[in-house]
Coordinates of C-alpha atoms and ligand atoms in Angstrom, one line a residue:
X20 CA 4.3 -12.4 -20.3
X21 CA 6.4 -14.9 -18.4
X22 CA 8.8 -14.3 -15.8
X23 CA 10.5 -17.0 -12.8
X24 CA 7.6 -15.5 -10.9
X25 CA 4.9 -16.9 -13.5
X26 CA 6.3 -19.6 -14.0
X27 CA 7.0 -20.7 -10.1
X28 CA 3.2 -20.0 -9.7
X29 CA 1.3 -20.9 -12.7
X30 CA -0.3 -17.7 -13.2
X31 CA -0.8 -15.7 -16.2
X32 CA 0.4 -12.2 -15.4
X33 CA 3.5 -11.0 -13.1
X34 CA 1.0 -9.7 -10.0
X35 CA 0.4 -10.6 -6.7
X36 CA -1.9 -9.1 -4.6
X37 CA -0.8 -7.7 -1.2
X38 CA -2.0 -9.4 2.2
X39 CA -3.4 -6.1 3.2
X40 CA -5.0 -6.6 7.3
X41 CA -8.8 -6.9 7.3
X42 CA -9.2 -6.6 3.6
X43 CA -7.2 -9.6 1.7
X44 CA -10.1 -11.9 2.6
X45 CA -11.9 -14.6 0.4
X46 CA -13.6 -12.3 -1.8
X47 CA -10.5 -10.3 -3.3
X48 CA -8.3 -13.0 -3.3
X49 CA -10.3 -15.6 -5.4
X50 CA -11.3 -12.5 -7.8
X51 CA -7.4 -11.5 -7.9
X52 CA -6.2 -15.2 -9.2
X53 CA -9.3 -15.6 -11.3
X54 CA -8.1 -12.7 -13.2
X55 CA -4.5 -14.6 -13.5
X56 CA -2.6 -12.9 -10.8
X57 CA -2.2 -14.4 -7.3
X58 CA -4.6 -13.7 -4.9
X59 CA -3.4 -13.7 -1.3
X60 CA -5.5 -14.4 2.1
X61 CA -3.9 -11.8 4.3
X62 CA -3.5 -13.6 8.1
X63 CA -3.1 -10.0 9.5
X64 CA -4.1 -10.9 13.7
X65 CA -6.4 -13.2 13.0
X66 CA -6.5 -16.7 14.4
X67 CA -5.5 -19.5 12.8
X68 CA -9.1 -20.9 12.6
X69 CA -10.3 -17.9 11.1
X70 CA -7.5 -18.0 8.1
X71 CA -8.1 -21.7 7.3
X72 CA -11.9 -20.9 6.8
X73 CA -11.0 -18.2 4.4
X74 CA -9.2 -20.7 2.9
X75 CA -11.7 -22.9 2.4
X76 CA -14.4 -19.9 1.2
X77 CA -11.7 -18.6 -2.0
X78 CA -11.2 -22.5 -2.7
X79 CA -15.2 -22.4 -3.0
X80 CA -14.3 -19.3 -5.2
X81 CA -11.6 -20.3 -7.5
X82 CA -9.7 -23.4 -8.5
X83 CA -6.8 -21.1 -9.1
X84 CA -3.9 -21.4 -7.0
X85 CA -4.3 -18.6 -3.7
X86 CA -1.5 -17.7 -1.2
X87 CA -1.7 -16.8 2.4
X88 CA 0.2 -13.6 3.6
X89 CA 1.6 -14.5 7.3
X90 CA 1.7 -11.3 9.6
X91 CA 4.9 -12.0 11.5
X92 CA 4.0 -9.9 14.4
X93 CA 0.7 -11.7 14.8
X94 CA 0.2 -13.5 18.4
X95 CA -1.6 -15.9 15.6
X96 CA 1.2 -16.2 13.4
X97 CA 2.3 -19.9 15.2
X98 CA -0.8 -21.3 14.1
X99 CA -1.3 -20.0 10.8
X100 CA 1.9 -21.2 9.9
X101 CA 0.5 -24.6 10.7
X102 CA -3.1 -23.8 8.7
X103 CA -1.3 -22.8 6.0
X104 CA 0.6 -26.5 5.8
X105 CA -2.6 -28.5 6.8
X106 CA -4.5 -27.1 4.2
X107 CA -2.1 -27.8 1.5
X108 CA -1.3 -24.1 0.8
X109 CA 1.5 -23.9 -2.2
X110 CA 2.9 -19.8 -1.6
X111 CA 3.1 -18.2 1.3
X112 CA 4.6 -14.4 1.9
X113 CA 5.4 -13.4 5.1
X114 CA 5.6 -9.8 6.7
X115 CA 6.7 -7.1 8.9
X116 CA 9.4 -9.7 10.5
X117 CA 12.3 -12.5 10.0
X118 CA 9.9 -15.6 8.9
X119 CA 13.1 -17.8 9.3
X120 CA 12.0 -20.5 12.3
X121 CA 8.8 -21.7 9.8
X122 CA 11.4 -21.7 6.7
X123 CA 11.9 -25.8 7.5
X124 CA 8.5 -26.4 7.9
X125 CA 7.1 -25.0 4.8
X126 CA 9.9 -26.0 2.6
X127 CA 9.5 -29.5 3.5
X128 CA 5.9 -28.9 3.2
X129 CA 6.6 -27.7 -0.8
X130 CA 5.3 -24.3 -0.1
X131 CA 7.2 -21.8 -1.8
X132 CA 8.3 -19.3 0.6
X133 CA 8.0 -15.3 -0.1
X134 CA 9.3 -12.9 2.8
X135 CA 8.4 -9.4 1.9
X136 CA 11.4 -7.4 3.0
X137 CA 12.7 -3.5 3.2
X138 CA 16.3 -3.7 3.4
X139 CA 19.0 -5.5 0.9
X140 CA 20.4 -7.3 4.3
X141 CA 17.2 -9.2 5.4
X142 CA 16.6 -10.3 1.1
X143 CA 20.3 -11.8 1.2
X144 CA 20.0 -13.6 4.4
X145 CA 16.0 -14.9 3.4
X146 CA 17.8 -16.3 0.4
X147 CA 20.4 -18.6 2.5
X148 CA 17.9 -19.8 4.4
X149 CA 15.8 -21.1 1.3
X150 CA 13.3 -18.4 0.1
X151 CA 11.8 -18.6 -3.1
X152 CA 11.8 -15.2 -4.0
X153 CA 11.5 -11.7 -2.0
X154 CA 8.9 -9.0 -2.2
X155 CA 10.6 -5.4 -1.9
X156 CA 8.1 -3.3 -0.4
X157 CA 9.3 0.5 -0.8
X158 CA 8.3 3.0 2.1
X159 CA 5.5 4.2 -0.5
X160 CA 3.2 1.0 0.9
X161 CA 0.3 1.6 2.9
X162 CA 1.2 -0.5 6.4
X163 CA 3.8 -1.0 8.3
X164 CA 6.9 -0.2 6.3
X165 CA 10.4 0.2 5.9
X166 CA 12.0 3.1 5.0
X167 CA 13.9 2.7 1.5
X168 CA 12.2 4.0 -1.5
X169 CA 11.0 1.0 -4.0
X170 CA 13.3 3.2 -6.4
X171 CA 16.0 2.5 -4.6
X172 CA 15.4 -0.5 -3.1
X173 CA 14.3 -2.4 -6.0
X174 CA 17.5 -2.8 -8.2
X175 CA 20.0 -3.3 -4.7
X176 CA 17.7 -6.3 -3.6
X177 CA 18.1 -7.2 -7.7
X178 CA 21.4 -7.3 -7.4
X179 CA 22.0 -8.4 -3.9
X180 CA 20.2 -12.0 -4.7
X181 CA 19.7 -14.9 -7.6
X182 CA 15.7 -15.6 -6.5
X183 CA 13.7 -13.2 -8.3
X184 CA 12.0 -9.9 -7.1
X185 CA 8.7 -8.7 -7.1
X186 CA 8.4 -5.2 -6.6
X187 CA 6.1 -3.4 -4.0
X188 CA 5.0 0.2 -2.4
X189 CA 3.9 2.6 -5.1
X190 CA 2.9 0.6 -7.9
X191 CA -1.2 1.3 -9.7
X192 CA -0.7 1.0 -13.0
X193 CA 0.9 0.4 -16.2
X194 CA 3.8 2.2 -16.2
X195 CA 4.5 1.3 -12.1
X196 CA 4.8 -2.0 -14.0
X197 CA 6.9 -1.4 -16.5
X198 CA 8.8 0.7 -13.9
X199 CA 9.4 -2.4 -11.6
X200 CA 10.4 -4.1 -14.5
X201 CA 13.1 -1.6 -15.6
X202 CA 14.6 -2.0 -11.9
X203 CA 15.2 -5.8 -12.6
X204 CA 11.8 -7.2 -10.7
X205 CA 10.1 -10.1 -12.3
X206 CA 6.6 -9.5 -10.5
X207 CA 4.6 -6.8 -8.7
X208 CA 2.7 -6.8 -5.8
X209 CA -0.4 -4.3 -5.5
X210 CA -2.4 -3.6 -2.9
X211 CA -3.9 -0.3 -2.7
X212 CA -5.7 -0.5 -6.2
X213 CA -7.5 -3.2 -5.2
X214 CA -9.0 -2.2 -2.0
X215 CA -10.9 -0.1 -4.2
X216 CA -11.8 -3.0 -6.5
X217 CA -15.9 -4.1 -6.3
X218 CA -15.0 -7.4 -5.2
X219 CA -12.9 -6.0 -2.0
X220 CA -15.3 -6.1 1.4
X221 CA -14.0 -2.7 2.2
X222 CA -16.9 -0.3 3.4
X223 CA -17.9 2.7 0.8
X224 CA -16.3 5.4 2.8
X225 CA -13.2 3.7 3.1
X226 CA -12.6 3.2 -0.9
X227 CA -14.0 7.0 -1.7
X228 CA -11.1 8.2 0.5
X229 CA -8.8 6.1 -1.4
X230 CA -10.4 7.8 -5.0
X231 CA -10.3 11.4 -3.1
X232 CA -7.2 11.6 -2.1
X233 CA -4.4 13.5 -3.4
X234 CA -0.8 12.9 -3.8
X235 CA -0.1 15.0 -0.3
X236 CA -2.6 12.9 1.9
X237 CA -0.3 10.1 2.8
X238 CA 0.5 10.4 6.5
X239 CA 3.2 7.9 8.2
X240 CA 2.6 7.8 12.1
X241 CA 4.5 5.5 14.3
X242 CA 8.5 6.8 13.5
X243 CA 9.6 7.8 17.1
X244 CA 8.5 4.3 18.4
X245 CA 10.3 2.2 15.3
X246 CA 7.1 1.2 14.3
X247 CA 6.3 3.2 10.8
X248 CA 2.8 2.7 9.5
X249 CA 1.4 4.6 6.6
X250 CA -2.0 6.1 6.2
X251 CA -4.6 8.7 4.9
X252 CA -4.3 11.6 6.8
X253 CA -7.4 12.5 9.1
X254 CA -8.4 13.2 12.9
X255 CA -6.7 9.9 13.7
X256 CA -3.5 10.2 12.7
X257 CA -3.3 14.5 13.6
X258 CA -4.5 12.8 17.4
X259 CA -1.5 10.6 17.0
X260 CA 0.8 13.0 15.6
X261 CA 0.0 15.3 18.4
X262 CA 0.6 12.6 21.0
X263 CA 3.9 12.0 19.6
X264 CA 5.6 14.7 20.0
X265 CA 4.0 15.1 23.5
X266 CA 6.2 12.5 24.1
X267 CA 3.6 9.5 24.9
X268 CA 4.7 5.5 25.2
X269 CA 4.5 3.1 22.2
X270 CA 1.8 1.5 24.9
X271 CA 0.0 4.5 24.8
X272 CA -0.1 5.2 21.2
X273 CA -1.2 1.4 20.6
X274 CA -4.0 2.0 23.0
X275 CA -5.2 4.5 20.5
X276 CA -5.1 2.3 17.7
X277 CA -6.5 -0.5 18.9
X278 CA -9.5 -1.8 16.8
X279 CA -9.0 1.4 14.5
X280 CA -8.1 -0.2 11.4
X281 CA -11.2 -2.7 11.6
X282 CA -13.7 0.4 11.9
X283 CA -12.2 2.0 9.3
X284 CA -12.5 -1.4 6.9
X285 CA -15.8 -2.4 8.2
X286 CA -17.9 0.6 9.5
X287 CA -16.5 3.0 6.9
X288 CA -14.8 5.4 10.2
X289 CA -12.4 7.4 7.8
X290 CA -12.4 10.0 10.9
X291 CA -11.3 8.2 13.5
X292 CA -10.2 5.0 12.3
X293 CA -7.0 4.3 10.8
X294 CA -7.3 4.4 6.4
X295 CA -4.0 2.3 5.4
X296 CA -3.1 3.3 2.3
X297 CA -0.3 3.4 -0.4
X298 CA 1.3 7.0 -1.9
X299 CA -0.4 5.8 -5.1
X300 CA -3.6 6.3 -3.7
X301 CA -4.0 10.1 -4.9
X302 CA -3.3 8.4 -8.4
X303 CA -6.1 5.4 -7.5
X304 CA -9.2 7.2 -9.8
X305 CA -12.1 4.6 -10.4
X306 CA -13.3 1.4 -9.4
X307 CA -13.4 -1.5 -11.1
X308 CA -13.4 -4.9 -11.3
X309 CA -10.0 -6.9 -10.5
X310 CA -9.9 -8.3 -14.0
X311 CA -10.4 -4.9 -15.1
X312 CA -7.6 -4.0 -13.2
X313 CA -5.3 -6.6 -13.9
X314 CA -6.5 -6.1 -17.8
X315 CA -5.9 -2.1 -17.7
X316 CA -2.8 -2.6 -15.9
X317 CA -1.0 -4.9 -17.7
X318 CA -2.6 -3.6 -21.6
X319 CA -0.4 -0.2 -20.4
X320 CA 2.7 -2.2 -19.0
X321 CA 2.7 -4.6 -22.6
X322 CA 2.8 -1.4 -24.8
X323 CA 5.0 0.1 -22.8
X324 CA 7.7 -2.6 -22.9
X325 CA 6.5 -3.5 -26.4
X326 CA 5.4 -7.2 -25.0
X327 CA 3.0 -7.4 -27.4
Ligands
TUI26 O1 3.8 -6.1 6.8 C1 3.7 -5.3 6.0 N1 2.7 -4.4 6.1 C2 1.7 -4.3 7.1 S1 1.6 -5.4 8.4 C3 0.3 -4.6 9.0 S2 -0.5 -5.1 10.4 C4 0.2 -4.0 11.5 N2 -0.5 -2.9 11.8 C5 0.0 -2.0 12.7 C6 1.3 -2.2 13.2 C7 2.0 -3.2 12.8 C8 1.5 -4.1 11.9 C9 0.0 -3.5 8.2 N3 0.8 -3.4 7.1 N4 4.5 -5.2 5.0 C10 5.6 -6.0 4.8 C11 6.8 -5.4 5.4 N5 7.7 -6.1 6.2 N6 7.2 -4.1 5.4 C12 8.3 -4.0 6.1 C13 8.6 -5.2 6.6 C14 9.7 -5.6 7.4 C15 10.3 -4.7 8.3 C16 11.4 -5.2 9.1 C17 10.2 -6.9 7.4 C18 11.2 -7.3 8.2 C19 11.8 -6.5 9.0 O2 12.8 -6.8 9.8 C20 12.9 -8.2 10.2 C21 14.0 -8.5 11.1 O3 13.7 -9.0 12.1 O4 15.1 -8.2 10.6

């Protein structure tokens, strides 16, 4: 199956993984582009020191190509942006921001330049400045997000610019694929299918909550403040909730989430720590293996769109 986005990478089949915070580390992204997608380092708020030596360990991993996911928003996001040059890096998506100061840099660098966006405006004015291609991430993402549905989104950004689009926020399986296709996208990007894969670092509580949940656990906290992020409902996010519409500061409500994400990720909290998720989570059934994955997915997607 080739596509631009294929093609511009070298990989075998149309997926990217997503840079998901605290879990696109080494592991998961050398298993992701040994199965012939693209495997992604996600900077999230880490230092710059920290993403070059997971750079280093999935190179240990893989000779595949891997790409680094930049985390606009990161205090960090300077110096990875230099990492990601120094260490010869050839894709790089940005997120949750306007990556158009490092644009130069990398293009001279020949990285090829992914912003994920959420709105048809910010994928027009990324393609003047030289991107490579656009992710549109639909509201159904786990994350920070924006608030058009990939449904929607995916065909205006399609016909908005000439780069291609990979398609993100709701897609774990086949027929997402073959969805995203169908909307004019040449890729996908998936992230909350493998968080649950067995090469993904993620603590055992974190990925059962992922195969428990149902289609109506999804919560979205964060909305009054301009600052969306979706997860899996628990004591967490009814705490924030409740703060909310008391009426509490954006300062306040960060206080509370401080640190959350990482004890959900690492000590398995699925109480009080923050479960990022996708929508397609209460469709997200067994674990598996990223090839499997990869395999599953794009076996449904071929005999779907009669590929094969
Ligand atoms: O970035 C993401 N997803 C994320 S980042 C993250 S870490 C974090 N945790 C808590 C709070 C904030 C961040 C967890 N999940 N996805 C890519 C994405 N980018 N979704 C939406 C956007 C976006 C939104 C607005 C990109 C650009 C934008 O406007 C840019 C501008 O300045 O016009």
């Amino acid at each position: 199956m080739k596509t631009r986005i294929t093609e511009m990478f070298g990989i075998e089949y149309p997926i990217i993984q997503g840079g998901m915070a605290w879990v696109a580390e080494h592991h998961l992204a050398a298993a992701v582009s040994e199965a012939g997608g693209l495997g992604l380092i996600g900077g999230a708020n880490a230092p710059g020191e920290v993403v070059r030596d997971e750079i280093r360990k999935a190179r240990a991993l893989t000779n595949k190509p891997i790409g680094v996911n930049v985390m606009l928003l990161s205090p960090h996001a300077e110096d990875i942006a230099k990492v990601v040059v120094e260490e010869g890096i050839k894709v790089v998506t940005t997120g949750a921001g306007n990556p158009e100061k490092y644009m130069d840099m990398w293009k001279s660098a020949g990285i090829k330049v992914i912003p994920v966006v959420a709105s048809v405006a910010l994928a027009r004015r990324m393609e003047k400045y030289g991107a490579d291609a656009v992710v549109a991430e639909g509201t159904e993402s786990g994350g920070h997000i924006g608030e058009q549905t990939t449904m929607t989104l995916v065909p205006q950004v399609a016909d908005a610019v000439s780069i291609p689009v990979i398609a993100a926020g709701g897609i774990g399986d086949g027929r997402g694929i073959a969805a995203a296709f169908m909307l004019g996208a040449e890729a996908v990007q998936i992230g909350t299918r493998f968080v649950v894969a067995h090469e993904s670092i993620v603590h055992e509580n974190y990925k059962e909550r992922i195969i428990k949940a149902k289609d109506i656990d999804s919560a979205v906290t964060g909305r009054t403040h301009g600052h969306p992020v979706r997860c899996l409902r628990n004591q967490m996010t009814r705490e924030y909730t409740k703060l909310e519409q008391e009426g509490k500061t954006f300062e306040e409500l960060e206080y509370l989430t401080l640190g959350t994400l990482r004890k959900a990720v690492q000590e398995g909290d699925v109480t009080g720590g923050t479960v990022m998720a996708g929508q397609i989570a209460g469709m997200i059934s067994k674990r598996q293996s990223c090839k499997e994955i990869i395999q599953e997915m794009m076996g449904e997607a071929s005999r779907l769109m009669h590929w094969d």
